Coordinates of C-alpha atoms in Angstrom, one line a residue:
Chain I
X192 CA -43.7 -278.9 90.3
X193 CA -40.8 -278.5 88.1
X194 CA -37.9 -276.1 89.1
X195 CA -37.7 -274.7 85.7
X196 CA -41.0 -273.7 84.6
X197 CA -39.6 -271.7 81.4
X198 CA -40.4 -273.6 78.4
X199 CA -38.2 -274.0 75.2
X200 CA -38.3 -271.2 73.2
X201 CA -40.0 -268.7 75.5
X202 CA -36.9 -266.6 75.8
X203 CA -37.9 -265.1 72.5
X204 CA -41.3 -264.0 73.7
X205 CA -40.4 -262.7 77.2
X206 CA -39.5 -259.1 76.1
X207 CA -41.8 -256.4 75.6
X208 CA -42.6 -255.6 72.2
X209 CA -41.8 -252.1 72.8
X210 CA -38.0 -252.7 74.0
X211 CA -37.7 -255.7 71.5
X212 CA -38.4 -253.0 68.8
X213 CA -36.0 -250.8 69.8
X214 CA -32.5 -250.8 68.0
X215 CA -29.4 -250.5 70.1
X216 CA -27.6 -247.2 70.0
X217 CA -25.5 -246.8 66.8
X218 CA -23.0 -245.4 69.1
X219 CA -22.3 -248.4 71.3
X220 CA -21.3 -250.5 68.2
X221 CA -18.2 -247.7 67.9
X222 CA -17.6 -247.9 71.5
X223 CA -17.1 -251.5 71.2
X224 CA -14.8 -250.9 68.3
X225 CA -12.7 -248.3 69.9
X226 CA -12.6 -249.4 73.6
X227 CA -9.6 -251.7 73.1
X228 CA -7.8 -250.2 70.5
X229 CA -4.3 -248.4 72.2
X230 CA -3.1 -244.9 71.0
X231 CA -6.7 -244.0 69.7
X232 CA -7.5 -240.6 69.9
X233 CA -11.2 -240.1 70.7
X234 CA -13.5 -237.4 69.2
X235 CA -16.3 -239.7 70.0
X236 CA -16.8 -238.5 73.5
X237 CA -20.3 -236.5 74.4
X238 CA -19.0 -234.9 77.7
X239 CA -16.7 -232.3 79.0
X240 CA -13.0 -233.1 79.5
X241 CA -12.8 -231.0 82.2
X242 CA -13.3 -232.6 85.7
X243 CA -16.2 -231.0 87.7
X244 CA -14.9 -227.9 89.2
X245 CA -13.2 -228.7 92.8
X246 CA -15.8 -226.6 94.7
X247 CA -18.5 -228.6 93.7
X248 CA -16.8 -232.1 94.4
X249 CA -16.2 -230.6 97.9
X250 CA -19.7 -229.5 98.5
X251 CA -20.7 -232.8 97.7
X252 CA -18.1 -234.4 100.1
X253 CA -19.2 -231.9 102.8
X254 CA -22.6 -232.9 102.5
X255 CA -21.8 -236.8 103.3
X256 CA -19.6 -235.5 106.2
X257 CA -22.5 -234.0 107.4
X258 CA -24.6 -236.7 107.2
X259 CA -26.8 -235.9 104.1
X260 CA -27.9 -239.3 103.0
X261 CA -31.3 -239.2 103.1
X262 CA -34.0 -238.8 100.6
X263 CA -34.7 -235.4 99.6
X264 CA -38.3 -234.4 98.3
X265 CA -39.6 -235.9 95.4
X266 CA -39.0 -232.8 93.3
X267 CA -35.5 -232.3 94.7
X268 CA -34.1 -229.9 97.4
X269 CA -36.4 -226.8 97.7
X270 CA -33.1 -224.7 97.8
X271 CA -31.8 -226.3 94.5
X272 CA -35.1 -225.7 92.7
X273 CA -34.8 -221.7 94.1
X274 CA -31.3 -221.4 92.8
X275 CA -32.4 -223.3 89.4
X276 CA -35.2 -220.7 89.4
X277 CA -32.9 -217.7 90.0
X278 CA -30.3 -219.0 87.7
X279 CA -32.9 -219.5 84.7
X280 CA -34.1 -215.9 85.3
X281 CA -30.7 -214.2 85.5
X282 CA -29.3 -216.4 82.5
X283 CA -32.0 -216.9 80.2
X284 CA -34.7 -214.4 81.2
X285 CA -37.4 -217.0 82.2
X286 CA -39.2 -217.1 85.3
X287 CA -40.5 -220.3 86.9
X288 CA -41.9 -221.0 90.5
X289 CA -39.8 -223.3 92.5
X290 CA -42.4 -225.0 94.2
X291 CA -44.6 -225.8 91.6
X292 CA -42.5 -225.4 88.1
X293 CA -39.1 -227.1 88.6
X294 CA -38.5 -230.9 89.2
X295 CA -34.8 -232.0 89.6
X296 CA -34.3 -235.2 87.8
X297 CA -31.8 -237.8 87.5
X298 CA -30.1 -236.1 84.5
X299 CA -31.5 -234.2 81.4
X300 CA -32.3 -238.1 80.0
X301 CA -34.9 -238.7 82.5
X302 CA -36.6 -235.5 82.5
X303 CA -37.0 -236.1 78.4
X304 CA -38.5 -239.3 79.6
X305 CA -40.7 -237.9 82.2
X306 CA -41.9 -235.5 79.7
X307 CA -42.8 -237.6 76.9
X308 CA -44.4 -240.2 79.4
X309 CA -46.3 -237.6 81.3
X310 CA -48.1 -236.1 78.3
X311 CA -48.4 -238.4 75.3
X312 CA -50.5 -241.2 74.8
X313 CA -50.2 -244.5 72.7
X314 CA -50.7 -243.5 69.3
X315 CA -49.8 -240.1 69.4
X316 CA -47.2 -238.5 67.0
X317 CA -44.3 -236.9 68.6
X318 CA -41.9 -235.0 66.1
X319 CA -38.4 -235.5 66.7
X320 CA -36.0 -232.8 64.9
X321 CA -33.3 -234.8 63.5
X322 CA -30.1 -235.1 63.8
X323 CA -30.8 -235.6 67.6
X324 CA -29.6 -237.4 70.6
X325 CA -30.2 -240.7 70.4
X326 CA -32.5 -241.3 73.2
X327 CA -35.3 -239.1 71.7
X328 CA -36.8 -241.4 69.5
X329 CA -36.6 -244.8 71.5
X330 CA -38.1 -242.9 74.4
X331 CA -41.3 -241.9 72.3
X332 CA -41.7 -245.4 71.1
X333 CA -41.3 -246.8 74.8
X334 CA -44.0 -244.6 75.9
X335 CA -46.4 -246.0 73.1
X336 CA -46.2 -243.0 70.7
X337 CA -44.6 -242.8 67.5
X338 CA -41.5 -240.9 66.7
X339 CA -41.9 -238.8 63.6
X340 CA -38.4 -237.5 62.3
X341 CA -38.2 -234.0 60.9
X342 CA -35.1 -233.6 59.1
X343 CA -32.9 -230.6 59.6
X344 CA -30.1 -231.4 57.4
X345 CA -27.1 -229.7 55.5
X346 CA -29.5 -227.7 53.1
X347 CA -31.1 -226.0 56.2
X348 CA -27.7 -225.4 57.8
X349 CA -29.2 -228.2 60.4
X350 CA -31.6 -225.8 61.3
X351 CA -35.3 -226.8 61.5
X352 CA -37.3 -225.2 58.8
X353 CA -40.8 -224.1 59.5
X354 CA -42.1 -225.7 56.2
X355 CA -40.6 -229.0 57.3
X356 CA -42.5 -229.0 60.4
X357 CA -45.7 -228.0 58.8
X358 CA -45.3 -230.8 56.1
X359 CA -44.4 -233.4 59.4
X360 CA -47.7 -232.2 61.5
X361 CA -51.1 -234.7 61.1
X362 CA -54.3 -234.9 63.4
X363 CA -52.3 -237.2 65.6
X364 CA -49.2 -234.7 66.3
X365 CA -49.0 -234.0 69.9
X366 CA -45.8 -232.5 70.6
X367 CA -41.9 -231.8 69.3
X368 CA -38.7 -232.4 70.5
X369 CA -36.0 -230.0 69.8
X370 CA -33.0 -229.2 71.0
X371 CA -30.6 -226.2 70.1
X372 CA -27.6 -225.8 70.6
X373 CA -27.7 -229.2 69.0
X374 CA -25.9 -232.6 69.4
X375 CA -24.9 -233.8 66.9
X376 CA -24.4 -230.9 64.7
X377 CA -23.6 -227.8 67.1
X378 CA -26.5 -225.6 65.2
X379 CA -27.8 -222.9 67.1
X380 CA -30.9 -221.4 66.2
X381 CA -31.6 -217.6 67.1
X382 CA -34.8 -216.0 68.6
X383 CA -36.5 -215.0 65.2
X384 CA -35.6 -218.6 63.8
X385 CA -37.2 -220.1 66.9
X386 CA -40.2 -217.5 66.8
X387 CA -41.1 -218.8 63.4
X388 CA -41.4 -222.7 64.8
X389 CA -43.2 -221.3 67.8
X390 CA -45.8 -220.0 65.8
X391 CA -46.4 -223.3 64.0
X392 CA -46.6 -225.0 67.4
X393 CA -49.2 -222.2 68.4
X394 CA -51.5 -222.7 65.3
X395 CA -51.2 -226.9 65.8
X396 CA -51.6 -226.8 69.6
X397 CA -48.4 -228.9 69.8
X398 CA -46.4 -229.0 73.0
X399 CA -42.8 -228.4 72.7
X400 CA -40.0 -230.2 74.5
X401 CA -37.1 -228.3 74.4
X402 CA -33.9 -229.6 75.6
X403 CA -31.5 -226.9 76.3
X404 CA -28.7 -228.9 78.0
X405 CA -25.9 -227.2 75.9
X406 CA -27.4 -223.5 76.3
X407 CA -24.4 -222.5 78.3
X408 CA -22.4 -223.4 75.3
X409 CA -23.7 -220.9 72.9
X410 CA -20.2 -219.3 71.4
X411 CA -21.6 -216.4 69.2
X412 CA -25.0 -215.3 70.2
X413 CA -26.9 -215.4 73.4
X414 CA -28.9 -218.4 73.9
X415 CA -32.7 -218.1 73.4
X416 CA -34.9 -220.0 75.8
X417 CA -38.2 -221.7 74.0
X418 CA -40.1 -220.7 76.6
X419 CA -39.2 -217.1 76.8
X420 CA -40.7 -216.7 73.4
X421 CA -44.0 -214.9 72.7
X422 CA -46.9 -217.4 73.8
X423 CA -44.5 -220.1 74.5
X424 CA -44.1 -220.6 78.2
X425 CA -47.3 -222.5 78.8
X426 CA -46.8 -225.1 75.9
X427 CA -43.0 -225.2 76.9
X428 CA -41.3 -228.3 78.6
X429 CA -37.9 -226.8 79.2
X430 CA -35.0 -229.6 79.9
X431 CA -31.8 -228.7 81.0
X432 CA -28.9 -230.2 83.5
X433 CA -25.8 -229.5 84.9
X434 CA -23.7 -232.4 82.8
X435 CA -22.5 -230.2 80.1
X436 CA -22.2 -226.5 81.4
X437 CA -20.6 -227.8 84.8
X438 CA -18.8 -230.7 83.6
X439 CA -21.0 -233.0 85.8
X440 CA -21.8 -235.7 83.4
X441 CA -21.3 -238.9 86.0
X442 CA -23.5 -237.1 88.6
X443 CA -26.8 -237.5 86.6
X444 CA -28.6 -234.2 87.6
X445 CA -31.0 -232.7 85.4
X446 CA -33.8 -230.5 85.8
X447 CA -37.2 -229.5 84.3
X448 CA -39.2 -226.4 84.2
X449 CA -42.6 -226.4 82.9
X450 CA -46.1 -225.1 83.8
X451 CA -47.6 -226.7 87.1
X452 CA -49.7 -229.3 85.3
X453 CA -47.3 -230.9 83.4
X454 CA -44.5 -230.7 86.1
X455 CA -47.4 -232.5 88.6
X456 CA -47.8 -234.9 86.4
X457 CA -44.2 -235.6 85.6
X458 CA -43.7 -235.8 89.3
X459 CA -46.2 -238.7 89.6
X460 CA -43.9 -240.7 87.4
X461 CA -40.8 -239.7 88.9
X462 CA -42.0 -240.2 92.4
X463 CA -43.1 -244.0 91.5
X464 CA -39.9 -244.9 89.5
X465 CA -37.0 -242.8 90.8
X466 CA -38.0 -241.3 93.9
X467 CA -35.7 -238.4 93.9
X468 CA -32.5 -237.4 92.3
X469 CA -29.4 -238.5 94.7
X470 CA -28.6 -236.0 97.7
X471 CA -25.2 -235.6 97.4
X472 CA -25.3 -234.5 93.8
X473 CA -27.8 -232.3 94.7
X474 CA -25.6 -230.6 97.0
X475 CA -23.1 -230.1 94.8
X476 CA -25.4 -228.8 92.3
X477 CA -26.4 -226.3 94.4
X478 CA -22.8 -225.3 95.2
X479 CA -22.2 -225.4 91.2
X480 CA -25.0 -222.6 90.6
X481 CA -24.2 -220.3 93.5
X482 CA -20.2 -220.3 93.2
X483 CA -19.4 -222.3 90.0
X484 CA -20.5 -219.7 87.2
X485 CA -17.1 -218.1 86.5
X486 CA -15.7 -221.6 85.9
X487 CA -18.6 -222.0 83.1
X488 CA -17.1 -219.0 81.3
X489 CA -13.5 -220.4 81.4
X490 CA -14.6 -223.8 80.1
X491 CA -17.0 -221.8 77.2
X492 CA -13.8 -219.6 76.2
X493 CA -11.7 -223.0 75.9
X494 CA -14.3 -224.8 74.1
X495 CA -14.7 -221.6 71.6
X496 CA -10.9 -221.8 70.8
X497 CA -11.0 -225.3 70.2
X498 CA -14.1 -225.1 68.0
X499 CA -12.5 -222.3 65.9
X500 CA -9.4 -224.6 65.9
X501 CA -11.0 -227.6 64.7
X502 CA -13.0 -226.4 62.0
X503 CA -10.4 -224.5 60.2
X504 CA -8.3 -228.0 60.6
X505 CA -11.1 -230.3 59.2
X506 CA -11.7 -227.8 56.1
X507 CA -8.1 -227.8 55.6
X508 CA -8.2 -231.4 55.5
X509 CA -10.7 -231.4 52.6
X510 CA -13.7 -231.9 54.8
X511 CA -16.3 -229.4 54.5
X512 CA -17.3 -228.3 57.9
X513 CA -19.6 -225.2 59.1
X514 CA -19.1 -223.5 62.0
X515 CA -21.3 -224.6 64.7
X516 CA -22.7 -222.2 67.0
X517 CA -22.7 -224.1 70.1
X518 CA -22.4 -227.6 71.9
X519 CA -18.7 -229.3 71.4
X520 CA -19.2 -230.9 68.2
X521 CA -17.9 -230.1 64.5
X522 CA -20.0 -231.9 62.1
X523 CA -18.0 -232.4 58.8
X524 CA -19.5 -234.0 55.8
X525 CA -17.5 -237.1 54.6
X526 CA -18.4 -236.5 50.5
X527 CA -15.0 -235.7 49.7
X528 CA -13.8 -239.3 50.4
X529 CA -16.7 -240.8 48.6
X530 CA -17.6 -242.8 51.4
X531 CA -20.9 -243.2 53.3
X532 CA -20.4 -241.8 57.2
X533 CA -20.3 -245.3 58.7
X534 CA -17.9 -246.4 56.4
X535 CA -15.5 -243.4 56.9
X536 CA -15.6 -243.9 60.8
X537 CA -15.0 -247.3 60.9
X538 CA -12.3 -247.1 58.3
X539 CA -10.7 -243.6 60.1
X540 CA -11.0 -245.7 63.1
X541 CA -9.0 -248.9 61.8
X542 CA -6.4 -246.9 59.6
X543 CA -5.8 -243.8 61.6
X544 CA -7.1 -244.6 65.2
X545 CA -9.2 -241.5 65.6
X546 CA -12.8 -242.3 67.0
X547 CA -15.9 -240.2 65.3
X548 CA -19.4 -241.0 65.5
X549 CA -21.5 -241.5 62.1
X550 CA -24.0 -238.8 61.7
X551 CA -26.6 -241.4 60.3
X552 CA -26.7 -242.9 64.1
X553 CA -28.4 -239.4 65.2
X554 CA -31.2 -240.1 62.4
X555 CA -32.2 -238.9 59.1
X556 CA -30.4 -235.6 58.2
X557 CA -27.1 -236.9 59.5
X558 CA -26.2 -239.0 56.8
X559 CA -23.0 -238.1 55.2
X560 CA -21.4 -236.4 58.4
X561 CA -19.6 -237.5 61.1
X562 CA -19.6 -236.1 64.8
X563 CA -16.2 -235.0 66.0
X564 CA -16.3 -233.9 69.5
X565 CA -13.9 -231.0 70.3
X566 CA -14.0 -231.3 74.0
X567 CA -10.4 -233.0 74.3
X568 CA -6.9 -231.4 74.5
X569 CA -5.4 -229.1 71.9
X570 CA -2.5 -231.5 71.6
X571 CA -5.0 -234.6 71.2
X572 CA -7.2 -232.4 68.5
X573 CA -3.8 -231.4 66.6
X574 CA -2.9 -234.8 66.4
X575 CA -6.5 -236.0 65.2
X576 CA -6.6 -233.7 62.7
X577 CA -3.3 -234.3 61.3
X578 CA -4.6 -238.0 61.1
X579 CA -7.7 -237.0 59.4
X580 CA -5.8 -235.0 56.8
X581 CA -3.7 -238.0 55.5
X582 CA -7.0 -240.1 55.7
X583 CA -8.6 -237.7 53.4
X584 CA -5.8 -237.3 51.2
X585 CA -5.5 -241.1 50.9
X586 CA -9.0 -241.6 49.9
X587 CA -10.1 -238.5 48.4
X588 CA -12.3 -239.0 45.1
Chain U
X224 CA -7.5 -207.5 65.7
X225 CA -10.2 -206.4 68.3
X226 CA -9.4 -206.2 72.0
X227 CA -11.5 -209.3 73.0
X228 CA -9.6 -211.5 70.6
X229 CA -6.5 -209.9 71.7
X230 CA -7.6 -210.8 75.3
X231 CA -8.3 -214.4 74.1
X232 CA -4.8 -214.4 72.6
X233 CA -3.1 -213.2 75.8
X234 CA -5.2 -216.1 77.8
X235 CA -4.1 -218.8 75.4
X236 CA -0.5 -217.7 75.7
X237 CA -0.4 -217.6 79.3
X238 CA -0.8 -221.4 79.6
X239 CA 0.2 -222.4 76.1
X240 CA 3.4 -220.4 75.4
X241 CA 4.7 -222.9 72.9
X242 CA 1.9 -223.0 70.7
X243 CA 2.5 -221.9 66.8
X244 CA 0.9 -218.9 65.3
X245 CA -0.9 -221.1 62.5
X246 CA -2.7 -223.0 65.4
X247 CA -3.4 -219.7 67.2
X248 CA -4.7 -218.1 64.0
X249 CA -7.2 -221.1 63.8
X250 CA -8.0 -220.8 67.5
X251 CA -8.8 -217.4 67.3
X252 CA -10.3 -217.4 63.8
X253 CA -8.3 -214.9 62.7
X254 CA -5.4 -214.5 60.1
X255 CA -1.9 -215.8 61.0
X256 CA -0.3 -212.5 59.9
X257 CA -2.6 -210.8 62.3
X258 CA -1.7 -213.0 65.0
X259 CA 1.9 -212.4 64.4
X260 CA 1.4 -208.5 64.2
X261 CA -0.4 -208.7 67.7
X262 CA 2.3 -210.8 69.5
X263 CA 4.8 -208.3 68.1
X264 CA 2.6 -205.5 69.5
X265 CA 2.2 -207.2 73.0
X266 CA 5.9 -207.6 73.1
X267 CA 6.8 -204.4 72.5
X268 CA 4.3 -203.0 75.0
X269 CA 6.0 -205.3 77.5
X270 CA 2.5 -207.2 78.1
X271 CA 3.9 -210.2 76.9
X272 CA 7.4 -210.2 79.0
X273 CA 8.8 -214.1 78.2
X274 CA 7.5 -217.4 77.0
X275 CA 8.5 -219.2 80.3
X276 CA 8.1 -223.1 80.5
X277 CA 6.9 -224.4 84.0
X278 CA 9.2 -227.2 84.9
X279 CA 9.0 -230.1 87.7
X280 CA 12.5 -229.8 88.8
X281 CA 12.0 -232.6 91.2
X282 CA 11.7 -235.1 88.0
X283 CA 15.3 -233.6 86.6
X284 CA 17.6 -235.7 88.5
X285 CA 21.0 -234.1 87.2
X286 CA 20.0 -230.8 88.5
X287 CA 19.9 -230.1 92.5
X288 CA 17.2 -227.4 92.9
X289 CA 17.0 -225.3 96.2
X290 CA 14.4 -222.6 96.6
X291 CA 13.6 -220.5 99.5
X292 CA 11.0 -217.6 100.2
X293 CA 12.5 -215.0 102.8
X294 CA 10.5 -212.6 104.7
X295 CA 12.2 -209.5 105.1
X296 CA 11.5 -206.4 107.2
X297 CA 13.0 -203.1 106.0
X298 CA 13.1 -199.5 106.8
X299 CA 11.4 -197.6 104.0
X300 CA 13.3 -194.6 102.7
X301 CA 12.3 -191.1 102.6
X302 CA 10.4 -190.2 99.0
X303 CA 10.9 -193.4 97.6
X304 CA 9.4 -195.8 100.2
X305 CA 10.1 -199.4 99.8
X306 CA 11.1 -199.1 96.0
X307 CA 14.6 -198.1 96.3
X308 CA 15.6 -201.4 98.4
X309 CA 13.2 -203.5 96.1
X310 CA 15.1 -201.9 93.2
X311 CA 18.5 -203.3 95.1
X312 CA 17.3 -206.4 96.0
X313 CA 15.6 -207.6 92.4
X314 CA 18.7 -207.1 90.8
X315 CA 20.3 -210.0 92.4
X316 CA 20.3 -213.1 89.9
X317 CA 19.6 -215.3 92.5
X318 CA 16.3 -213.7 93.4
X319 CA 13.4 -215.2 91.1
X320 CA 10.2 -213.1 92.4
X321 CA 9.8 -210.2 94.6
X322 CA 6.7 -208.7 96.2
X323 CA 5.7 -205.8 98.4
X324 CA 3.5 -207.2 101.3
X325 CA 1.0 -206.3 103.8
X326 CA 1.3 -207.8 107.2
X327 CA 4.2 -208.7 109.7
X328 CA 6.9 -208.4 107.3
X329 CA 7.4 -205.9 104.2
X330 CA 9.1 -207.9 101.3
X331 CA 8.7 -211.4 100.3
X332 CA 11.8 -212.6 98.2
X333 CA 11.7 -215.9 96.3
X334 CA 15.1 -217.1 95.9
X335 CA 16.4 -220.2 94.2
X336 CA 19.8 -221.8 93.9
X337 CA 21.5 -225.0 93.5
X338 CA 22.2 -225.8 97.1
X339 CA 21.2 -224.9 100.4
X340 CA 24.5 -223.4 101.4
X341 CA 24.4 -221.2 98.4
X342 CA 21.0 -219.7 99.1
X343 CA 22.3 -219.4 102.8
X344 CA 25.1 -217.4 101.7
X345 CA 23.0 -215.1 99.4
X346 CA 21.0 -214.3 102.6
X347 CA 24.0 -213.8 104.9
X348 CA 26.0 -212.1 102.8
X349 CA 24.1 -209.9 100.4
X350 CA 20.4 -209.6 101.6
X351 CA 20.9 -209.1 105.0
X352 CA 23.7 -206.9 104.8
X353 CA 22.1 -204.1 102.8
X354 CA 21.5 -200.9 105.1
X355 CA 17.7 -200.8 104.9
X356 CA 17.1 -204.4 105.8
X357 CA 16.2 -205.1 109.5
X358 CA 15.5 -208.8 109.6
X359 CA 15.1 -211.8 107.6
X360 CA 13.4 -215.1 108.0
X361 CA 14.4 -217.9 105.5
X362 CA 11.6 -220.5 104.6
X363 CA 13.1 -223.6 102.5
X364 CA 10.7 -225.0 100.2
X365 CA 10.4 -228.5 100.7
X366 CA 7.7 -229.6 98.2
X367 CA 5.7 -227.9 95.2
X368 CA 2.3 -229.0 95.0
X369 CA 0.9 -226.4 92.9
X370 CA 2.5 -223.6 91.0
X371 CA 1.1 -220.9 88.7
X372 CA -2.2 -222.8 88.5
X373 CA -1.0 -226.0 87.9
X374 CA -1.0 -228.9 90.0
X375 CA 2.3 -231.2 90.0
X376 CA 2.1 -234.8 89.7
X377 CA -1.7 -234.7 88.7
X378 CA -3.1 -237.6 87.5
X379 CA -4.6 -236.2 84.2
X380 CA -5.7 -239.7 83.2
X381 CA -8.7 -239.2 80.7
X382 CA -11.4 -241.6 82.4
X383 CA -14.0 -241.1 79.9
X384 CA -15.3 -243.6 77.5
X385 CA -14.0 -243.7 74.0
X386 CA -17.4 -243.4 72.6
X387 CA -20.4 -241.9 74.4
X388 CA -23.9 -240.2 73.6

């Protein structure tokens, strides 16, 4: 028998259709462009510029020293789930049973994947409110379901309009993925606006995957958890994590709160694919919840001041930018330059060495805008906005 | 400006004293004139006492810089307690900070000078000779790791990817 059983041409066929049909992330192209550029100021990062608070890092090291190196239960350490339950109740007024309704996951990204795979079947439609985090649509596709974009564009202030949601619903609609405060627009929906969406979800029997990873970074109004809305607890999968609020992106630690039938279904996939989240990270997260909340407040105050600065600076530079209510992204229009968002981002990078992300990579509704992360130092923000101003003046129509 | 905004302004200035009023106005989402007025008011009320710069003197090779912390036991005075002796000590230009402490001694005196001899001279000739001073214990500072919440010689490299989701 030949050593090489692969026939010529078979490399083209050995990947699954589902994976082959997924496009690489548009963000990756800009990463490759910017990665080797010297003196580049990045407004393209989607993570806090703070290092994880020391007490959290120290707790994780202590866990290692004490020999916590084995698996935890599939759903995560019970103490951590209990702490998450308490935290969700205190901060967002939603109660979840730590025994049956909470799973600790490997980042919020895994939680979204689990939620979709546990609840939708091939051919089902999942409504994705766009612009949206780049993973949502591919994860739906990988599950065999069909992502249906529902644009929340500048005309609705990047909020989801009830009418648009209703218009996108068909007999095959099974669930909706939404995320407020939003990445990339920074839009926030208040309880009244969310209630209107909740009524549609109830009327059409939709599950709601509510990614609330930016809940702590809501600057002007208190965050409303979707499951806290009337009749929504039983049809909501609330997804969150430690990455953004506690500056713990590299720890890959998220969690999901949902009714027991859904969490138990998610747990089946989780236990066969990931087994459990990393043990040391869970110890760190426990410390973050117990003793890290004052640091969250300090970081949020810092982001708020930087948000205010960048929005004023971008508007003065000639790029129309609304005040985002949450997350750490400003989402200005590039219309003043007459360029599309991809060209703008590429030209800005080449000419002024400022990295931003084109809005269209986040789906329909993001076109004509760019995402500018203000999770960077004030010095970098001042230089970046001065460079953007020079660029816009040079290219203004 | 509201009290909340005023507090936010103070918090920013505490760490970024050089920041311009135009930038401050944007950060606070306020009018620049209002920011200037608020800063003037805070200066008049002695809430803002000075706009200091934190220097790592170890990196300034042309300047010798010696610092010491001196534990001082004193005899409190009738009616005025420790305040009278503190008032005398705080006026010496060598004294950069002075605190009343609980515990085994009463006053903690921070002294800075250009030479070790200069600091020693201050302790032996000026501080120890005050009537109320019973004893002094001088500790010379060997290295500054952290001061006013700032870690010295910290590697502040941004390790994040240039573009990420």
